[in-house]
Every structure is written in structure tokens, then in C-alpha cells.
PDB file of C-alpha atoms and ligand atoms in Angstrom:
ATOM      1  CA  UNK A 457    -110.474 -34.668  51.547  1.00 50.00           C
ATOM      2  CA  UNK A 458    -111.409 -37.199  54.197  1.00 55.00           C
ATOM      3  CA  UNK A 459    -108.279 -38.279  55.988  1.00 46.00           C
ATOM      4  CA  UNK A 460    -109.257 -38.184  59.624  1.00 52.00           C
ATOM      5  CA  UNK A 461    -109.204 -41.478  61.482  1.00 56.00           C
ATOM      6  CA  UNK A 462    -109.706 -43.764  58.494  1.00 68.00           C
ATOM      7  CA  UNK A 463    -108.180 -42.599  55.214  1.00 80.00           C
ATOM      8  CA  UNK A 464    -109.783 -43.419  51.883  1.00 94.00           C
ATOM      9  CA  UNK A 465    -108.111 -46.489  50.324  1.00 97.00           C
ATOM     10  CA  UNK A 466    -105.980 -45.815  47.259  1.00 96.00           C
ATOM     11  CA  UNK A 467    -107.864 -48.293  45.055  1.00 98.00           C
ATOM     12  CA  UNK A 468    -111.579 -49.060  44.884  1.00 98.00           C
ATOM     13  CA  UNK A 469    -112.877 -52.455  43.843  1.00 98.00           C
ATOM     14  CA  UNK A 470    -115.949 -52.072  41.628  1.00 98.00           C
ATOM     15  CA  UNK A 471    -118.723 -54.652  41.848  1.00 98.00           C
ATOM     16  CA  UNK A 472    -120.793 -53.883  38.734  1.00 98.00           C
ATOM     17  CA  UNK A 473    -121.880 -56.592  36.268  1.00 98.00           C
ATOM     18  CA  UNK A 474    -120.853 -59.577  38.416  1.00 98.00           C
ATOM     19  CA  UNK A 475    -124.297 -61.006  39.082  1.00 98.00           C
ATOM     20  CA  UNK A 476    -124.052 -64.407  40.805  1.00 98.00           C
ATOM     21  CA  UNK A 477    -120.282 -64.094  41.100  1.00 98.00           C
ATOM     22  CA  UNK A 478    -120.603 -60.927  43.188  1.00 98.00           C
ATOM     23  CA  UNK A 479    -120.269 -62.567  46.652  1.00 98.00           C
ATOM     24  CA  UNK A 480    -117.288 -64.676  45.640  1.00 98.00           C
ATOM     25  CA  UNK A 481    -115.485 -61.827  43.801  1.00 99.00           C
ATOM     26  CA  UNK A 482    -116.103 -59.333  46.609  1.00 99.00           C
ATOM     27  CA  UNK A 483    -114.615 -61.757  49.119  1.00 98.00           C
ATOM     28  CA  UNK A 484    -111.713 -62.500  46.771  1.00 98.00           C
ATOM     29  CA  UNK A 485    -110.995 -58.779  46.327  1.00 98.00           C
ATOM     30  CA  UNK A 486    -110.819 -58.368  50.101  1.00 98.00           C
ATOM     31  CA  UNK A 487    -108.556 -61.412  50.435  1.00 98.00           C
ATOM     32  CA  UNK A 488    -106.292 -59.976  47.728  1.00 98.00           C
ATOM     33  CA  UNK A 489    -105.993 -56.721  49.674  1.00 98.00           C
ATOM     34  CA  UNK A 490    -108.655 -54.280  48.466  1.00 98.00           C
ATOM     35  CA  UNK A 491    -110.192 -52.256  51.284  1.00 98.00           C
ATOM     36  CA  UNK A 492    -112.480 -49.983  49.256  1.00 98.00           C
ATOM     37  CA  UNK A 493    -115.656 -51.397  47.701  1.00 98.00           C
ATOM     38  CA  UNK A 494    -117.862 -49.561  45.209  1.00 98.00           C
ATOM     39  CA  UNK A 495    -121.436 -50.668  44.567  1.00 99.00           C
ATOM     40  CA  UNK A 496    -124.896 -49.202  43.906  1.00 99.00           C
ATOM     41  CA  UNK A 497    -128.485 -49.982  44.833  1.00 98.00           C
ATOM     42  CA  UNK A 498    -129.231 -50.471  41.156  1.00 98.00           C
ATOM     43  CA  UNK A 499    -130.060 -54.138  40.586  1.00 98.00           C
ATOM     44  CA  UNK A 500    -129.863 -53.640  36.838  1.00 98.00           C
ATOM     45  CA  UNK A 501    -126.041 -53.412  36.978  1.00 98.00           C
ATOM     46  CA  UNK A 502    -125.137 -54.347  40.560  1.00 98.00           C
ATOM     47  CA  UNK A 503    -126.052 -57.149  42.974  1.00 98.00           C
ATOM     48  CA  UNK A 504    -125.637 -55.139  46.171  1.00 98.00           C
ATOM     49  CA  UNK A 505    -127.005 -57.891  48.416  1.00 98.00           C
ATOM     50  CA  UNK A 506    -124.341 -60.150  46.903  1.00 98.00           C
ATOM     51  CA  UNK A 507    -121.690 -57.625  47.938  1.00 99.00           C
ATOM     52  CA  UNK A 508    -123.073 -57.911  51.458  1.00 98.00           C
ATOM     53  CA  UNK A 509    -122.766 -61.703  51.266  1.00 98.00           C
ATOM     54  CA  UNK A 510    -119.130 -61.363  50.201  1.00 98.00           C
ATOM     55  CA  UNK A 511    -118.466 -58.957  53.075  1.00 98.00           C
ATOM     56  CA  UNK A 512    -120.117 -61.302  55.561  1.00 98.00           C
ATOM     57  CA  UNK A 513    -117.982 -64.206  54.344  1.00 98.00           C
ATOM     58  CA  UNK A 514    -114.818 -62.115  54.683  1.00 98.00           C
ATOM     59  CA  UNK A 515    -115.803 -60.984  58.198  1.00 98.00           C
ATOM     60  CA  UNK A 516    -116.594 -64.576  59.224  1.00 98.00           C
ATOM     61  CA  UNK A 517    -113.235 -65.786  57.908  1.00 98.00           C
ATOM     62  CA  UNK A 518    -111.407 -63.026  59.815  1.00 98.00           C
ATOM     63  CA  UNK A 519    -110.073 -61.431  56.613  1.00 98.00           C
ATOM     64  CA  UNK A 520    -111.294 -57.936  57.534  1.00 98.00           C
ATOM     65  CA  UNK A 521    -113.598 -56.152  59.949  1.00 98.00           C
ATOM     66  CA  UNK A 522    -116.176 -53.549  58.953  1.00 98.00           C
ATOM     67  CA  UNK A 523    -113.969 -50.824  60.439  1.00 97.00           C
ATOM     68  CA  UNK A 524    -111.154 -51.740  58.004  1.00 97.00           C
ATOM     69  CA  UNK A 525    -113.349 -50.987  55.014  1.00 98.00           C
ATOM     70  CA  UNK A 526    -114.490 -48.085  52.902  1.00 98.00           C
ATOM     71  CA  UNK A 527    -117.951 -48.963  51.565  1.00 98.00           C
ATOM     72  CA  UNK A 528    -119.458 -46.775  48.867  1.00 98.00           C
ATOM     73  CA  UNK A 529    -122.894 -47.091  47.331  1.00 99.00           C
ATOM     74  CA  UNK A 530    -125.205 -44.963  45.216  1.00 99.00           C
ATOM     75  CA  UNK A 531    -128.718 -43.608  44.806  1.00 98.00           C
ATOM     76  CA  UNK A 532    -130.009 -44.173  41.269  1.00 98.00           C
ATOM     77  CA  UNK A 533    -132.986 -42.349  39.764  1.00 98.00           C
ATOM     78  CA  UNK A 534    -135.928 -44.355  38.407  1.00 98.00           C
ATOM     79  CA  UNK A 535    -134.841 -44.093  34.708  1.00 98.00           C
ATOM     80  CA  UNK A 536    -131.522 -45.786  35.568  1.00 98.00           C
ATOM     81  CA  UNK A 537    -133.273 -48.728  37.224  1.00 98.00           C
ATOM     82  CA  UNK A 538    -135.166 -51.743  35.952  1.00 98.00           C
ATOM     83  CA  UNK A 539    -138.274 -53.135  37.687  1.00 98.00           C
ATOM     84  CA  UNK A 540    -136.254 -54.201  40.776  1.00 98.00           C
ATOM     85  CA  UNK A 541    -136.544 -50.894  42.604  1.00 98.00           C
ATOM     86  CA  UNK A 542    -135.135 -50.202  46.071  1.00 98.00           C
ATOM     87  CA  UNK A 543    -137.826 -47.577  46.746  1.00 98.00           C
ATOM     88  CA  UNK A 544    -141.427 -46.676  46.118  1.00 98.00           C
ATOM     89  CA  UNK A 545    -141.398 -44.883  42.739  1.00 98.00           C
ATOM     90  CA  UNK A 546    -144.495 -42.918  43.744  1.00 98.00           C
ATOM     91  CA  UNK A 547    -142.848 -41.504  46.857  1.00 98.00           C
ATOM     92  CA  UNK A 548    -141.102 -38.134  46.844  1.00 98.00           C
ATOM     93  CA  UNK A 549    -137.453 -38.094  45.859  1.00 98.00           C
ATOM     94  CA  UNK A 550    -136.362 -37.423  49.423  1.00 98.00           C
ATOM     95  CA  UNK A 551    -138.294 -40.461  50.628  1.00 98.00           C
ATOM     96  CA  UNK A 552    -136.791 -42.512  47.779  1.00 98.00           C
ATOM     97  CA  UNK A 553    -133.292 -41.539  48.948  1.00 98.00           C
ATOM     98  CA  UNK A 554    -134.086 -42.580  52.527  1.00 98.00           C
ATOM     99  CA  UNK A 555    -135.618 -45.880  51.361  1.00 98.00           C
ATOM    100  CA  UNK A 556    -132.762 -46.626  48.970  1.00 98.00           C
ATOM    101  CA  UNK A 557    -130.094 -46.025  51.607  1.00 98.00           C
ATOM    102  CA  UNK A 558    -132.012 -48.070  54.222  1.00 98.00           C
ATOM    103  CA  UNK A 559    -132.115 -50.915  51.693  1.00 98.00           C
ATOM    104  CA  UNK A 560    -128.362 -50.506  50.953  1.00 98.00           C
ATOM    105  CA  UNK A 561    -127.529 -50.699  54.653  1.00 98.00           C
ATOM    106  CA  UNK A 562    -129.569 -53.896  54.946  1.00 98.00           C
ATOM    107  CA  UNK A 563    -127.874 -55.352  51.844  1.00 98.00           C
ATOM    108  CA  UNK A 564    -124.418 -54.491  53.143  1.00 98.00           C
ATOM    109  CA  UNK A 565    -125.066 -55.533  56.740  1.00 98.00           C
ATOM    110  CA  UNK A 566    -123.967 -52.218  58.213  1.00 98.00           C
ATOM    111  CA  UNK A 567    -125.481 -49.142  59.831  1.00 98.00           C
ATOM    112  CA  UNK A 568    -123.461 -46.623  57.801  1.00 98.00           C
ATOM    113  CA  UNK A 569    -121.714 -46.326  54.472  1.00 98.00           C
ATOM    114  CA  UNK A 570    -118.464 -44.461  54.086  1.00 98.00           C
ATOM    115  CA  UNK A 571    -119.621 -42.749  50.923  1.00 98.00           C
ATOM    116  CA  UNK A 572    -123.058 -42.186  49.436  1.00 98.00           C
ATOM    117  CA  UNK A 573    -123.092 -41.081  45.822  1.00 98.00           C
ATOM    118  CA  UNK A 574    -125.734 -39.652  43.507  1.00 98.00           C
ATOM    119  CA  UNK A 575    -125.299 -42.048  40.568  1.00 98.00           C
ATOM    120  CA  UNK A 576    -125.992 -39.339  38.028  1.00 98.00           C
ATOM    121  CA  UNK A 577    -127.915 -36.068  37.798  1.00 98.00           C
ATOM    122  CA  UNK A 578    -131.490 -36.186  36.530  1.00 98.00           C
ATOM    123  CA  UNK A 579    -130.561 -34.696  33.160  1.00 96.00           C
ATOM    124  CA  UNK A 580    -127.452 -34.015  31.149  1.00 94.00           C
ATOM    125  CA  UNK A 581    -128.399 -30.367  30.873  1.00 91.00           C
ATOM    126  CA  UNK A 582    -127.545 -29.050  34.299  1.00 95.00           C
ATOM    127  CA  UNK A 583    -128.133 -29.366  38.019  1.00 97.00           C
ATOM    128  CA  UNK A 584    -131.912 -29.530  38.327  1.00 97.00           C
ATOM    129  CA  UNK A 585    -134.458 -28.920  41.056  1.00 97.00           C
ATOM    130  CA  UNK A 586    -134.799 -32.718  41.403  1.00 98.00           C
ATOM    131  CA  UNK A 587    -131.046 -33.048  41.930  1.00 98.00           C
ATOM    132  CA  UNK A 588    -131.261 -30.377  44.621  1.00 97.00           C
ATOM    133  CA  UNK A 589    -133.993 -32.303  46.446  1.00 97.00           C
ATOM    134  CA  UNK A 590    -131.997 -35.549  46.244  1.00 98.00           C
ATOM    135  CA  UNK A 591    -128.826 -33.840  47.414  1.00 98.00           C
ATOM    136  CA  UNK A 592    -130.558 -32.275  50.431  1.00 97.00           C
ATOM    137  CA  UNK A 593    -131.950 -35.718  51.333  1.00 98.00           C
ATOM    138  CA  UNK A 594    -128.447 -37.187  51.047  1.00 98.00           C
ATOM    139  CA  UNK A 595    -127.141 -34.409  53.338  1.00 97.00           C
ATOM    140  CA  UNK A 596    -129.818 -35.408  55.863  1.00 98.00           C
ATOM    141  CA  UNK A 597    -128.610 -39.011  55.716  1.00 98.00           C
ATOM    142  CA  UNK A 598    -125.077 -37.819  56.393  1.00 98.00           C
ATOM    143  CA  UNK A 599    -126.272 -35.669  59.296  1.00 97.00           C
ATOM    144  CA  UNK A 600    -128.043 -38.727  60.734  1.00 98.00           C
ATOM    145  CA  UNK A 601    -124.772 -40.683  60.609  1.00 98.00           C
ATOM    146  CA  UNK A 602    -125.823 -43.152  57.946  1.00 98.00           C
ATOM    147  CA  UNK A 603    -123.247 -41.846  55.452  1.00 98.00           C
ATOM    148  CA  UNK A 604    -119.831 -40.449  56.364  1.00 97.00           C
ATOM    149  CA  UNK A 605    -119.249 -38.640  53.085  1.00 97.00           C
ATOM    150  CA  UNK A 606    -121.227 -37.759  49.966  1.00 98.00           C
ATOM    151  CA  UNK A 607    -120.437 -37.768  46.283  1.00 98.00           C
ATOM    152  CA  UNK A 608    -121.794 -37.280  42.786  1.00 98.00           C
ATOM    153  CA  UNK A 609    -121.152 -39.306  39.653  1.00 98.00           C
ATOM    154  CA  UNK A 610    -121.419 -38.904  35.886  1.00 98.00           C
ATOM    155  CA  UNK A 611    -121.225 -35.126  36.106  1.00 98.00           C
ATOM    156  CA  UNK A 612    -120.017 -32.420  33.765  1.00 97.00           C
ATOM    157  CA  UNK A 613    -118.169 -29.319  34.835  1.00 97.00           C
ATOM    158  CA  UNK A 614    -121.449 -27.449  34.307  1.00 97.00           C
ATOM    159  CA  UNK A 615    -123.296 -29.742  36.717  1.00 97.00           C
ATOM    160  CA  UNK A 616    -120.625 -29.201  39.358  1.00 97.00           C
ATOM    161  CA  UNK A 617    -120.502 -25.439  38.942  1.00 97.00           C
ATOM    162  CA  UNK A 618    -124.274 -25.170  39.273  1.00 97.00           C
ATOM    163  CA  UNK A 619    -124.367 -27.578  42.187  1.00 97.00           C
ATOM    164  CA  UNK A 620    -121.710 -25.705  44.136  1.00 96.00           C
ATOM    165  CA  UNK A 621    -123.547 -22.435  43.474  1.00 96.00           C
ATOM    166  CA  UNK A 622    -126.857 -23.912  44.662  1.00 96.00           C
ATOM    167  CA  UNK A 623    -125.802 -25.652  47.868  1.00 90.00           C
ATOM    168  CA  UNK A 624    -123.689 -24.939  50.888  1.00 84.00           C
ATOM    169  CA  UNK A 625    -120.825 -27.394  50.958  1.00 83.00           C
ATOM    170  CA  UNK A 626    -119.309 -29.452  48.194  1.00 91.00           C
ATOM    171  CA  UNK A 627    -119.366 -33.205  47.597  1.00 97.00           C
ATOM    172  CA  UNK A 628    -116.371 -35.064  48.967  1.00 98.00           C
ATOM    173  CA  UNK A 629    -116.164 -37.327  45.889  1.00 98.00           C
ATOM    174  CA  UNK A 630    -116.769 -37.033  42.177  1.00 98.00           C
ATOM    175  CA  UNK A 631    -116.863 -40.341  40.275  1.00 98.00           C
ATOM    176  CA  UNK A 632    -116.602 -40.118  36.478  1.00 98.00           C
ATOM    177  CA  UNK A 633    -115.744 -42.184  33.435  1.00 98.00           C
ATOM    178  CA  UNK A 634    -112.285 -41.047  32.488  1.00 97.00           C
ATOM    179  CA  UNK A 635    -111.537 -40.749  28.769  1.00 96.00           C
ATOM    180  CA  UNK A 636    -107.930 -40.098  27.745  1.00 96.00           C
ATOM    181  CA  UNK A 637    -109.116 -38.369  24.575  1.00 95.00           C
ATOM    182  CA  UNK A 638    -110.938 -35.843  26.778  1.00 94.00           C
ATOM    183  CA  UNK A 639    -107.676 -35.063  28.567  1.00 94.00           C
ATOM    184  CA  UNK A 640    -108.572 -37.598  31.213  1.00 97.00           C
ATOM    185  CA  UNK A 641    -111.549 -35.408  32.244  1.00 97.00           C
ATOM    186  CA  UNK A 642    -109.182 -32.557  33.052  1.00 96.00           C
ATOM    187  CA  UNK A 643    -111.731 -29.712  33.589  1.00 96.00           C
ATOM    188  CA  UNK A 644    -113.653 -31.771  36.149  1.00 98.00           C
ATOM    189  CA  UNK A 645    -110.448 -33.029  37.789  1.00 98.00           C
ATOM    190  CA  UNK A 646    -109.082 -29.498  38.114  1.00 97.00           C
ATOM    191  CA  UNK A 647    -112.370 -28.230  39.533  1.00 97.00           C
ATOM    192  CA  UNK A 648    -112.163 -31.023  42.136  1.00 97.00           C
ATOM    193  CA  UNK A 649    -108.540 -30.284  43.000  1.00 97.00           C
ATOM    194  CA  UNK A 650    -109.258 -26.595  43.520  1.00 96.00           C
ATOM    195  CA  UNK A 651    -112.028 -27.433  45.977  1.00 95.00           C
ATOM    196  CA  UNK A 652    -110.359 -30.314  47.787  1.00 95.00           C
ATOM    197  CA  UNK A 653    -112.772 -32.868  46.325  1.00 97.00           C
ATOM    198  CA  UNK A 654    -111.447 -36.325  45.486  1.00 98.00           C
ATOM    199  CA  UNK A 655    -111.890 -37.459  41.879  1.00 98.00           C
ATOM    200  CA  UNK A 656    -112.617 -41.172  41.365  1.00 98.00           C
ATOM    201  CA  UNK A 657    -112.030 -42.505  37.848  1.00 98.00           C
ATOM    202  CA  UNK A 658    -113.692 -45.543  36.290  1.00 98.00           C
ATOM    203  CA  UNK A 659    -113.321 -47.218  32.877  1.00 98.00           C
ATOM    204  CA  UNK A 660    -109.652 -46.241  32.975  1.00 98.00           C
ATOM    205  CA  UNK A 661    -108.846 -49.326  30.901  1.00 98.00           C
ATOM    206  CA  UNK A 662    -112.011 -49.970  28.919  1.00 97.00           C
ATOM    207  CA  UNK A 663    -112.443 -46.338  27.783  1.00 97.00           C
ATOM    208  CA  UNK A 664    -108.798 -45.975  26.809  1.00 96.00           C
ATOM    209  CA  UNK A 665    -107.835 -48.904  24.635  1.00 96.00           C
ATOM    210  CA  UNK A 666    -105.919 -46.586  22.291  1.00 96.00           C
ATOM    211  CA  UNK A 667    -103.652 -45.601  25.188  1.00 97.00           C
ATOM    212  CA  UNK A 668    -103.133 -49.180  26.357  1.00 97.00           C
ATOM    213  CA  UNK A 669    -102.149 -50.143  22.809  1.00 96.00           C
ATOM    214  CA  UNK A 670     -99.982 -47.105  22.148  1.00 97.00           C
ATOM    215  CA  UNK A 671     -96.423 -48.170  21.224  1.00 97.00           C
ATOM    216  CA  UNK A 672     -94.898 -45.526  23.499  1.00 97.00           C
ATOM    217  CA  UNK A 673     -96.883 -46.795  26.497  1.00 98.00           C
ATOM    218  CA  UNK A 674     -96.169 -50.439  25.694  1.00 98.00           C
ATOM    219  CA  UNK A 675     -92.461 -49.579  25.553  1.00 98.00           C
ATOM    220  CA  UNK A 676     -92.655 -47.689  28.876  1.00 98.00           C
ATOM    221  CA  UNK A 677     -94.383 -50.684  30.459  1.00 98.00           C
ATOM    222  CA  UNK A 678     -91.649 -53.022  29.233  1.00 98.00           C
ATOM    223  CA  UNK A 679     -88.915 -50.683  30.520  1.00 97.00           C
ATOM    224  CA  UNK A 680     -90.540 -50.413  33.962  1.00 97.00           C
ATOM    225  CA  UNK A 681     -91.282 -54.137  34.191  1.00 97.00           C
ATOM    226  CA  UNK A 682     -95.009 -53.388  34.393  1.00 98.00           C
ATOM    227  CA  UNK A 683     -98.105 -54.104  32.362  1.00 98.00           C
ATOM    228  CA  UNK A 684     -99.795 -51.331  30.335  1.00 98.00           C
ATOM    229  CA  UNK A 685    -102.741 -51.509  32.762  1.00 98.00           C
ATOM    230  CA  UNK A 686    -100.405 -50.963  35.708  1.00 98.00           C
ATOM    231  CA  UNK A 687     -98.917 -47.930  33.953  1.00 98.00           C
ATOM    232  CA  UNK A 688    -102.402 -46.450  33.480  1.00 98.00           C
ATOM    233  CA  UNK A 689    -103.360 -47.002  37.124  1.00 98.00           C
ATOM    234  CA  UNK A 690    -100.051 -45.549  38.322  1.00 98.00           C
ATOM    235  CA  UNK A 691    -100.516 -42.563  36.013  1.00 98.00           C
ATOM    236  CA  UNK A 692    -104.044 -42.059  37.350  1.00 98.00           C
ATOM    237  CA  UNK A 693    -102.796 -41.868  40.904  1.00 98.00           C
ATOM    238  CA  UNK A 694     -99.976 -39.510  39.910  1.00 97.00           C
ATOM    239  CA  UNK A 695    -102.493 -36.972  38.564  1.00 97.00           C
ATOM    240  CA  UNK A 696    -104.779 -37.246  41.593  1.00 97.00           C
ATOM    241  CA  UNK A 697    -107.297 -39.807  40.348  1.00 98.00           C
ATOM    242  CA  UNK A 698    -108.492 -42.453  42.797  1.00 98.00           C
ATOM    243  CA  UNK A 699    -108.833 -45.431  40.431  1.00 98.00           C
ATOM    244  CA  UNK A 700    -111.511 -48.106  40.328  1.00 98.00           C
ATOM    245  CA  UNK A 701    -111.035 -51.574  38.944  1.00 98.00           C
ATOM    246  CA  UNK A 702    -113.722 -54.161  38.443  1.00 98.00           C
ATOM    247  CA  UNK A 703    -111.567 -57.042  37.317  1.00 98.00           C
ATOM    248  CA  UNK A 704    -112.865 -60.563  37.878  1.00 98.00           C
ATOM    249  CA  UNK A 705    -109.395 -62.129  37.652  1.00 98.00           C
ATOM    250  CA  UNK A 706    -107.273 -62.775  40.752  1.00 98.00           C
ATOM    251  CA  UNK A 707    -104.072 -62.106  38.812  1.00 98.00           C
ATOM    252  CA  UNK A 708    -105.390 -58.749  37.597  1.00 98.00           C
ATOM    253  CA  UNK A 709    -106.412 -57.879  41.167  1.00 98.00           C
ATOM    254  CA  UNK A 710    -102.844 -58.592  42.254  1.00 98.00           C
ATOM    255  CA  UNK A 711    -101.377 -56.584  39.366  1.00 98.00           C
ATOM    256  CA  UNK A 712    -103.740 -53.673  39.905  1.00 98.00           C
ATOM    257  CA  UNK A 713    -102.819 -53.411  43.596  1.00 98.00           C
ATOM    258  CA  UNK A 714     -99.123 -53.775  42.743  1.00 98.00           C
ATOM    259  CA  UNK A 715     -99.403 -50.705  40.487  1.00 98.00           C
ATOM    260  CA  UNK A 716     -99.252 -48.694  43.716  1.00 97.00           C
ATOM    261  CA  UNK A 717     -95.526 -49.504  43.836  1.00 97.00           C
ATOM    262  CA  UNK A 718     -94.880 -48.252  40.312  1.00 98.00           C
ATOM    263  CA  UNK A 719     -93.592 -44.666  40.329  1.00 96.00           C
ATOM    264  CA  UNK A 720     -93.590 -42.924  36.959  1.00 97.00           C
ATOM    265  CA  UNK A 721     -91.292 -39.994  36.191  1.00 97.00           C
ATOM    266  CA  UNK A 722     -92.915 -36.543  35.863  1.00 97.00           C
ATOM    267  CA  UNK A 723     -91.998 -36.637  32.149  1.00 97.00           C
ATOM    268  CA  UNK A 724     -93.802 -39.962  31.687  1.00 97.00           C
ATOM    269  CA  UNK A 725     -96.876 -38.640  33.492  1.00 97.00           C
ATOM    270  CA  UNK A 726     -96.884 -35.569  31.265  1.00 96.00           C
ATOM    271  CA  UNK A 727     -96.583 -37.682  28.119  1.00 97.00           C
ATOM    272  CA  UNK A 728     -99.442 -39.986  29.135  1.00 97.00           C
ATOM    273  CA  UNK A 729    -101.610 -36.956  29.903  1.00 94.00           C
ATOM    274  CA  UNK A 730    -101.381 -35.882  26.301  1.00 91.00           C
ATOM    275  CA  UNK A 731    -101.106 -39.294  24.630  1.00 89.00           C
ATOM    276  CA  UNK A 732    -104.655 -39.442  23.288  1.00 80.00           C
ATOM    277  CA  UNK A 733    -105.759 -35.839  23.534  1.00 70.00           C
TER     278      UNK A 733
HETATM  279  N1  LIG B1802    -120.683 -44.414  38.425  1.00 91.63           N
HETATM  280  C1  LIG B1802    -120.949 -45.103  37.347  1.00 91.63           C
HETATM  281  O1  LIG B1802    -121.861 -44.802  36.579  1.00 91.63           O
HETATM  282  C2  LIG B1802    -120.090 -46.291  36.999  1.00 91.63           C
HETATM  283  C3  LIG B1802    -120.087 -46.785  35.680  1.00 91.63           C
HETATM  284  C4  LIG B1802    -119.258 -47.863  35.377  1.00 91.63           C
HETATM  285  C5  LIG B1802    -118.465 -48.430  36.360  1.00 91.63           C
HETATM  286  N2  LIG B1802    -118.502 -47.948  37.635  1.00 91.63           N
HETATM  287  C6  LIG B1802    -117.714 -48.586  38.713  1.00 91.63           C
HETATM  288  O2  LIG B1802    -116.392 -48.793  38.272  1.00 91.63           O
HETATM  289  C7  LIG B1802    -116.059 -50.183  38.375  1.00 91.63           C
HETATM  290  C8  LIG B1802    -115.055 -50.532  37.317  1.00 91.63           C
HETATM  291  O3  LIG B1802    -115.695 -50.489  36.053  1.00 91.63           O
HETATM  292  P1  LIG B1802    -114.897 -50.159  34.733  1.00 91.63           P
HETATM  293  O4  LIG B1802    -115.854 -49.517  33.801  1.00 91.63           O
HETATM  294  O5  LIG B1802    -113.638 -49.418  35.091  1.00 91.63           O
HETATM  295  O6  LIG B1802    -114.535 -51.532  34.092  1.00 91.63           O
HETATM  296  P2  LIG B1802    -114.084 -52.892  34.756  1.00 91.63           P
HETATM  297  O7  LIG B1802    -115.296 -53.595  35.246  1.00 91.63           O
HETATM  298  O8  LIG B1802    -112.979 -52.618  35.716  1.00 91.63           O
HETATM  299  O9  LIG B1802    -113.579 -53.686  33.508  1.00 91.63           O
HETATM  300  C9  LIG B1802    -112.209 -53.816  33.243  1.00 91.63           C
HETATM  301  C10 LIG B1802    -112.080 -54.752  32.060  1.00 91.63           C
HETATM  302  O10 LIG B1802    -110.712 -54.747  31.701  1.00 91.63           O
HETATM  303  C11 LIG B1802    -110.219 -56.087  31.790  1.00 91.63           C
HETATM  304  N3  LIG B1802    -108.823 -56.078  32.259  1.00 91.63           N
HETATM  305  C12 LIG B1802    -107.774 -56.508  31.569  1.00 91.63           C
HETATM  306  N4  LIG B1802    -106.645 -56.361  32.267  1.00 91.63           N
HETATM  307  C13 LIG B1802    -106.974 -55.832  33.438  1.00 91.63           C
HETATM  308  C14 LIG B1802    -106.251 -55.449  34.590  1.00 91.63           C
HETATM  309  N5  LIG B1802    -104.938 -55.595  34.705  1.00 91.63           N
HETATM  310  N6  LIG B1802    -106.921 -54.919  35.601  1.00 91.63           N
HETATM  311  C15 LIG B1802    -108.246 -54.747  35.526  1.00 91.63           C
HETATM  312  N7  LIG B1802    -108.993 -55.098  34.465  1.00 91.63           N
HETATM  313  C16 LIG B1802    -108.370 -55.644  33.421  1.00 91.63           C
HETATM  314  C17 LIG B1802    -111.142 -56.799  32.755  1.00 91.63           C
HETATM  315  O11 LIG B1802    -111.112 -58.165  32.468  1.00 91.63           O
HETATM  316  P3  LIG B1802    -110.838 -59.225  33.658  1.00 91.63           P
HETATM  317  O12 LIG B1802    -112.074 -59.243  34.490  1.00 91.63           O
HETATM  318  O13 LIG B1802    -110.585 -60.486  32.933  1.00 91.63           O
HETATM  319  O14 LIG B1802    -109.643 -58.719  34.421  1.00 91.63           O
HETATM  320  C18 LIG B1802    -112.474 -56.158  32.420  1.00 91.63           C
HETATM  321  O15 LIG B1802    -113.058 -56.772  31.315  1.00 91.63           O
HETATM  322  C19 LIG B1802    -117.413 -50.890  38.269  1.00 91.63           C
HETATM  323  O16 LIG B1802    -117.400 -52.189  38.812  1.00 91.63           O
HETATM  324  C20 LIG B1802    -118.296 -49.956  39.069  1.00 91.63           C
HETATM  325  O17 LIG B1802    -118.109 -50.198  40.439  1.00 91.63           O
HETATM  326  C21 LIG B1802    -119.279 -46.874  37.961  1.00 91.63           C
END
């Protein structure tokens, strides 16, 4: 787990689906106290250049410096993109990775990212030859100093097992949608813990409405003077999940960050782990 010099922040601010509001919301998130930013060079869902504009505004206002931040972006295969591609679709996958990261660095106004993530494997059926080529290209980017750490996203346990068997070295991060009814992605989380990989969880609120509305959790939130969302984020951290939030509301940003001060009992954590599963 990367903890030398600059530790990974304990909350990541997600920039998906914000379109024209991306610069303003990125700057606001930094002003509110977020130091980790998640984006992707996938114009279909993210406005990465807008993230860069938000960063530039925050730097200019003296809110943060580049060295205070953890910037994470992603390489997205052609099928996950629309027509606004950050690479030549006729180039080899390794060239596409190099072009996509060069474009990300230009968007973000930096010469390195803290984390570079494969947005998702090429197929749902296992770690493919294409994934291997992309991963090797990402390793080359890391070796060249343009990415400090690497990760993979939207993976199954099978993907991870095959990937680890096929390549020397493991990803530093795994970023997955975290469903409570799938035991909060327990098999993947445990695989990560055993190998010192850091699990990042997204859709912690939107994928788990049944948990947020569960009477037991609502009661726990009331007793701990917290919101149900804060309980979920605190729970996530307690079981080793680095949470993402993509809220557009300043008050939710404040509440989400404040969830770091909410300590749940081991019994409460255990109950939440099995609440929907
Ligand atoms: N790797 C991938 O494939 C992938 C996929 C999806 C997402 N992500 C990343 O994860 C980030 C987060 O996405 P997400 O799917 O978790 O959903 P999200 O964008 O964080 O959406 C959260 C939703 O819950 C609402 N909400 C209500 N109370 C909230 C509270 N206290 N705190 C936060 N939100 C609250 C928000 O509304 P308000 O805006 O009104 O607060 C919003 O509608 C994305 O921006 C992206 O960076 C990655």
C-alpha cells in the first residue's frame, strides 16, 4: 500500500457526470477539504479537461498545490468511449495507452498522475491478451515516471486471479462498484487485503439504497448523531474500503468528509456487513 512520502487520502472525490459543472465542483471539493480526485479520460462520462480547470483555479487561489494532491485517472477501451476519443483507435493498444495518458496529463496540467487505472478489462470473461498488453503499457508509463501507482477497475475475483498469475507485480488499487447484497464485494476485498492492494469502492450510496433505508441503520445513525450516508462511509473505511463520493452538494461534501470522525463499534460494523446479504 503506498504510504511513503505522500499517503493516499482517505476519501476520493469523483468527477463523473458533472459536465460543465466539473471545474466549479472540482475546485469546491478541494476548498471543502478533499485531496484525492478521481477522473477518467472518457469524455462520455467525465470532463477531464474541466477537472484540470478546477485544479488550476484552486492552485491560483492558493487552496492547494499539486504536491498536496492525489490525482487518479483511467484508460478506457474503445467500446467504453463515444466519438470523443483520447487516442487513435487504429493504433495498437500500447500506443493508445501512451496517447491517452499524455492527453490526461495535458488535461490535468501535470507531468504525472498518482494513480493510473485500467477502467475495466476488455471482457467480463477473464483477463485477456488485450488486457495484458494494456497492463504492460501502463507498467511502462509507471517506469517512465508518468504514473506513481497503477490500478484496475470493474474486475471480478476471476479477473484478478488471472491477472496476478499472468504478470509480475500486482496493482496497487482495485476500484469496484460495491453492492451490499454481494457482501460489499467481499471476495475481491479479501483478495486485495491478502495482497496489500487497496480497494476503492464507488456507488456506496447509489447501489445500496436498501441499506440506507434500513430501519436498523437509520436508528444507528440517529443514535450516533450522523446521517445514514455518513454511517455507510464510516463502515466502508472500517472494513478497509477507500470510499469515493461524487456529490455535487457542498453540504454533502462536508458531511462525507466529517464521516471520518465517526467511529462505529465492531458490532455495528459486523451488522452492516450482513445487513443486505
Ligand atoms: N470505475 C468506474 O467504472 C466508476 C463508475 C462509477 C463511478 N466511479 C467514480 O466514483 C465516483 C462516485 O460515483 P458514485 O457512483 O459513487 O455516485 P455519486 O456520483 O457519488 O452519486 C451519489 C448520489 O447520492 C446523492 N447523495 C445523497 N446524499 C449524499 C451524501 N451525503 N454524500 C454523497 N452523495 C449523496 C448524490 O446527490 P447530491 O449530488 O445531491 O449530493 C448523488 O446523486 C464517480 O464520480 C466516479 O469518479 C467510477
